[in-house]
PDB file of C-alpha atoms in Angstrom:
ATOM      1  CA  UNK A 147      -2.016 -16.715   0.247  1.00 74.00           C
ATOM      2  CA  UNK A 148      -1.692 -13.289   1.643  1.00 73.00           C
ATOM      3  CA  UNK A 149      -4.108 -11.651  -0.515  1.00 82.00           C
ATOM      4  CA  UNK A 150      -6.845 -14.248  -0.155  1.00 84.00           C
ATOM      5  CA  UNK A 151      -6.658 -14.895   3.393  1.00 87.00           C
ATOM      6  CA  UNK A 152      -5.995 -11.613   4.889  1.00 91.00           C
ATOM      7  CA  UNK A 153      -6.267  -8.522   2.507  1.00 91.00           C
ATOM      8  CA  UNK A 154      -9.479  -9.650   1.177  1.00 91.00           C
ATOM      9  CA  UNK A 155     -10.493 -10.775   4.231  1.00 93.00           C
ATOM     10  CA  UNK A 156     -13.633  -9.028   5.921  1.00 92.00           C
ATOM     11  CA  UNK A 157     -11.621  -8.582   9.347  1.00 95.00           C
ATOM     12  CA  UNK A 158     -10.356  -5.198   9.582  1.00 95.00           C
ATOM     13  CA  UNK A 159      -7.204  -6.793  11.259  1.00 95.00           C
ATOM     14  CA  UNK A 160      -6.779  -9.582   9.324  1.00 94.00           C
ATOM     15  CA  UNK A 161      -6.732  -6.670   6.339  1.00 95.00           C
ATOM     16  CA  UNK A 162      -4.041  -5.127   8.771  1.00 95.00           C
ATOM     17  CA  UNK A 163      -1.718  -7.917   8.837  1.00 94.00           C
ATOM     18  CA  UNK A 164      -1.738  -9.113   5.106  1.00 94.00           C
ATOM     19  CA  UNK A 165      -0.387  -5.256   4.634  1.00 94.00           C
ATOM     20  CA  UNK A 166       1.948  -5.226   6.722  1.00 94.00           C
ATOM     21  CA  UNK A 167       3.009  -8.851   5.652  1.00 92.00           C
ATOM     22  CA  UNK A 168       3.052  -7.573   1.637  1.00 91.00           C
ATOM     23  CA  UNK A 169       5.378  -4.627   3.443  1.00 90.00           C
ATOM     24  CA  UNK A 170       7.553  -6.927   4.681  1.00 89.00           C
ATOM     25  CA  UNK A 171       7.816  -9.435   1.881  1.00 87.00           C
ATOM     26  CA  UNK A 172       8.789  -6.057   0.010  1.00 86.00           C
ATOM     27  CA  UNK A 173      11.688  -6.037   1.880  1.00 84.00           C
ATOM     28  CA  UNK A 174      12.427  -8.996   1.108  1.00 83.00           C
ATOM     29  CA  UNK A 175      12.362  -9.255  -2.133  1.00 81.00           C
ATOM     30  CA  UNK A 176      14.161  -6.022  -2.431  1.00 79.00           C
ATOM     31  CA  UNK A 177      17.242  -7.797  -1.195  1.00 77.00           C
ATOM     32  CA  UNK A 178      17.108  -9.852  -4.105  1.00 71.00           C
ATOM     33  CA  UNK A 179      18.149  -8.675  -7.377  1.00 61.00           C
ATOM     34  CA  UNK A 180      15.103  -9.592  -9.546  1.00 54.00           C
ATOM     35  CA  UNK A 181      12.326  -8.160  -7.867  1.00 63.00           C
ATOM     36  CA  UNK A 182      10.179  -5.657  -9.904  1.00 66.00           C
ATOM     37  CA  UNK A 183       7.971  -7.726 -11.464  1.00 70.00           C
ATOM     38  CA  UNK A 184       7.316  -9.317  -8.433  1.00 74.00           C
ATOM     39  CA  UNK A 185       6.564  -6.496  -5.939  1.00 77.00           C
ATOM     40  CA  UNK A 186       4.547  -4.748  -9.018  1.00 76.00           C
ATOM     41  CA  UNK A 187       2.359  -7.679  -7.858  1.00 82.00           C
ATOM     42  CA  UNK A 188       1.676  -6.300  -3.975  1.00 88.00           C
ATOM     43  CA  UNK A 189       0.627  -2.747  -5.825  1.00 91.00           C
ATOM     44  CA  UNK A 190      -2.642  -3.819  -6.465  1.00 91.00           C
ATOM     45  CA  UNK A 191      -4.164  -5.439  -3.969  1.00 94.00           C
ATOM     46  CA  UNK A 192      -2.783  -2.394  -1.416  1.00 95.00           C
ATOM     47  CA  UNK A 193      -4.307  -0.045  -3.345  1.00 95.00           C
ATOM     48  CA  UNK A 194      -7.522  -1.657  -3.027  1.00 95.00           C
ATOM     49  CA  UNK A 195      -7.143  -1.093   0.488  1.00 96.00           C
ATOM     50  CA  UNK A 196      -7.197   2.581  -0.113  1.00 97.00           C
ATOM     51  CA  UNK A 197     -10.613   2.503   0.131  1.00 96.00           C
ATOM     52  CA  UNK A 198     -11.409   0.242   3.044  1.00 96.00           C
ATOM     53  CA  UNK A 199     -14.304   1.806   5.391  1.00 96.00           C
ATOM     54  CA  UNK A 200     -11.894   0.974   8.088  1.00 97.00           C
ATOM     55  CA  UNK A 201      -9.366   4.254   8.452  1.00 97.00           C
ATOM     56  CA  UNK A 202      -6.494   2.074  10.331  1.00 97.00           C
ATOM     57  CA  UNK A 203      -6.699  -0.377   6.713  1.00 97.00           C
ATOM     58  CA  UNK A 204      -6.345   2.483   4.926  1.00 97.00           C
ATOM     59  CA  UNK A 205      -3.314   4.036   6.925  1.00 97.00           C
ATOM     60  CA  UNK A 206      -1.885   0.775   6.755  1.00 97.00           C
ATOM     61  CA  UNK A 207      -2.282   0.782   3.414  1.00 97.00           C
ATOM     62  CA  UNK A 208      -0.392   4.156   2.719  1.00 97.00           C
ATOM     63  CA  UNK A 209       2.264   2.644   4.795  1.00 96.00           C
ATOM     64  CA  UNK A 210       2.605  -0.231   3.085  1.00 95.00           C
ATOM     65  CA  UNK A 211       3.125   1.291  -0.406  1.00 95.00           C
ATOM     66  CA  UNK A 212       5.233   3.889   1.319  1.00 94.00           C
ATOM     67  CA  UNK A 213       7.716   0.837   1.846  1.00 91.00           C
ATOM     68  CA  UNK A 214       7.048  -0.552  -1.206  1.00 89.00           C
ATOM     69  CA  UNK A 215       8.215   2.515  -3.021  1.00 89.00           C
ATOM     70  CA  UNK A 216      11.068   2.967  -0.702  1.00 88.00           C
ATOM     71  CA  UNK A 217      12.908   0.162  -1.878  1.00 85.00           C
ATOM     72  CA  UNK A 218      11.521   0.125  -5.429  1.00 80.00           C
ATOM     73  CA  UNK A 219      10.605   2.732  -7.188  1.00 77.00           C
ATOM     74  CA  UNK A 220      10.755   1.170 -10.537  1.00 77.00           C
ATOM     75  CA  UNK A 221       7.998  -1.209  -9.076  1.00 74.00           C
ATOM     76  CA  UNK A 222       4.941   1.464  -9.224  1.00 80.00           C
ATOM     77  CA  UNK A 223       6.195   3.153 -12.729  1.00 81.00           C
ATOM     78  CA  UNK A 224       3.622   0.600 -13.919  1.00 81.00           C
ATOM     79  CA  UNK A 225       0.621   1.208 -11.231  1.00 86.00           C
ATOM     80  CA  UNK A 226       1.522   5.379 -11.386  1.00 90.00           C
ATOM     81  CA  UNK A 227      -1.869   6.195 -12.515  1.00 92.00           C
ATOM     82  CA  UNK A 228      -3.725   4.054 -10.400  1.00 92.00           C
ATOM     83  CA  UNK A 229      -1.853   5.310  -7.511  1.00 93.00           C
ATOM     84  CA  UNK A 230      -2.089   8.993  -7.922  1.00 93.00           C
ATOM     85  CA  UNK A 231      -6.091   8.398  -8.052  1.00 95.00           C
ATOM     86  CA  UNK A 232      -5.885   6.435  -5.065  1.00 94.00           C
ATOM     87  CA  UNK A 233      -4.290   9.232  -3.262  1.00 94.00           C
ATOM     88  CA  UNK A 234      -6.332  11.734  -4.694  1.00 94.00           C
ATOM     89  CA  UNK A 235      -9.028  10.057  -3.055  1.00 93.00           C
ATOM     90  CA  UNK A 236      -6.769   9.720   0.072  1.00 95.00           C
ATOM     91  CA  UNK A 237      -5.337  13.385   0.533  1.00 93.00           C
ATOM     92  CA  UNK A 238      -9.113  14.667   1.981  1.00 94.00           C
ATOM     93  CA  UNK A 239      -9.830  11.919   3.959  1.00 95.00           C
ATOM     94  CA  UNK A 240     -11.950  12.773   7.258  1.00 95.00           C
ATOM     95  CA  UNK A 241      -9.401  10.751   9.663  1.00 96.00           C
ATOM     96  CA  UNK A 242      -5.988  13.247  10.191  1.00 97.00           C
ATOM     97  CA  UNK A 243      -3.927  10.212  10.556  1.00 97.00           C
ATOM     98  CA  UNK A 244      -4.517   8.798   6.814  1.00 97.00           C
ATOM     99  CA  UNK A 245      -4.244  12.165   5.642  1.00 97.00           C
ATOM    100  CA  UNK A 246      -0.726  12.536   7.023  1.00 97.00           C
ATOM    101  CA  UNK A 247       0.366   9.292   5.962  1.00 97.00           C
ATOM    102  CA  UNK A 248      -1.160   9.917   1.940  1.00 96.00           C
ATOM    103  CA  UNK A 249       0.969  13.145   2.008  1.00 96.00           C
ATOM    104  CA  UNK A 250       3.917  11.305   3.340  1.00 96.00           C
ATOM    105  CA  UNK A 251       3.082   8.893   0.433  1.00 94.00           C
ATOM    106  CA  UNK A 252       3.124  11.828  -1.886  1.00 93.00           C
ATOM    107  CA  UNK A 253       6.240  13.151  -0.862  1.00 94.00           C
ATOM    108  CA  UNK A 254       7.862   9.953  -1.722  1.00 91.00           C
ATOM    109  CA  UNK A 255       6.159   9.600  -5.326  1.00 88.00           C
ATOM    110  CA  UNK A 256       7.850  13.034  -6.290  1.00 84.00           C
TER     111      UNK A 256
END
């Protein structure tokens, strides 16, 4: 429901929320002991905010996985790849604040 009506949604907040929603639900989840396969499913759909026009998605969207790894790190074993090219794509990005928050991401991949 998240994914549909907010992350693919065409309003830049609406993109916001379903983030920070998948963050949460990360949580969540994490509280429980079997969630891997299930917050392997939030990977994807963040990263394709990575390259949102909108630079606030796109922080969001560093955030989010930040979280995501945080209390799994098992989780993105699976995604690795496609997250390291996200981020590669991330790291020069023109707005400081989505810069910061890929190397913050970074920091917690190694």
């Amino acid at each position: 429901y998240f994914k549909k009506s907010f992350i693919e949604s065409t309003i830049s907040s609406h993109k916001k929320a379903g983030l920070l929603a998948f963050g949460s639900i990360s949580i969540a989840l994490s509280q429980h002991g079997s969630h891997q396969e299930n917050l392997g499913l939030l990977i994807t759909p963040v990263l394709k905010c990575f390259k949102d026009e909108d630079p606030k998605v796109r922080y969001t969207a560093c955030e989010t996985l930040y979280n995501i790894i945080k209390v799994s790190r098992e989780a993105v074993l699976f995604d690795l790849s496609n997250i390291f090219e996200g981020l590669i794509k991330l790291i020069p990005d023109m707005q400081e604040e989505v810069r910061k928050a890929a190397q913050a991401l970074d920091s917690k991949l190694k």
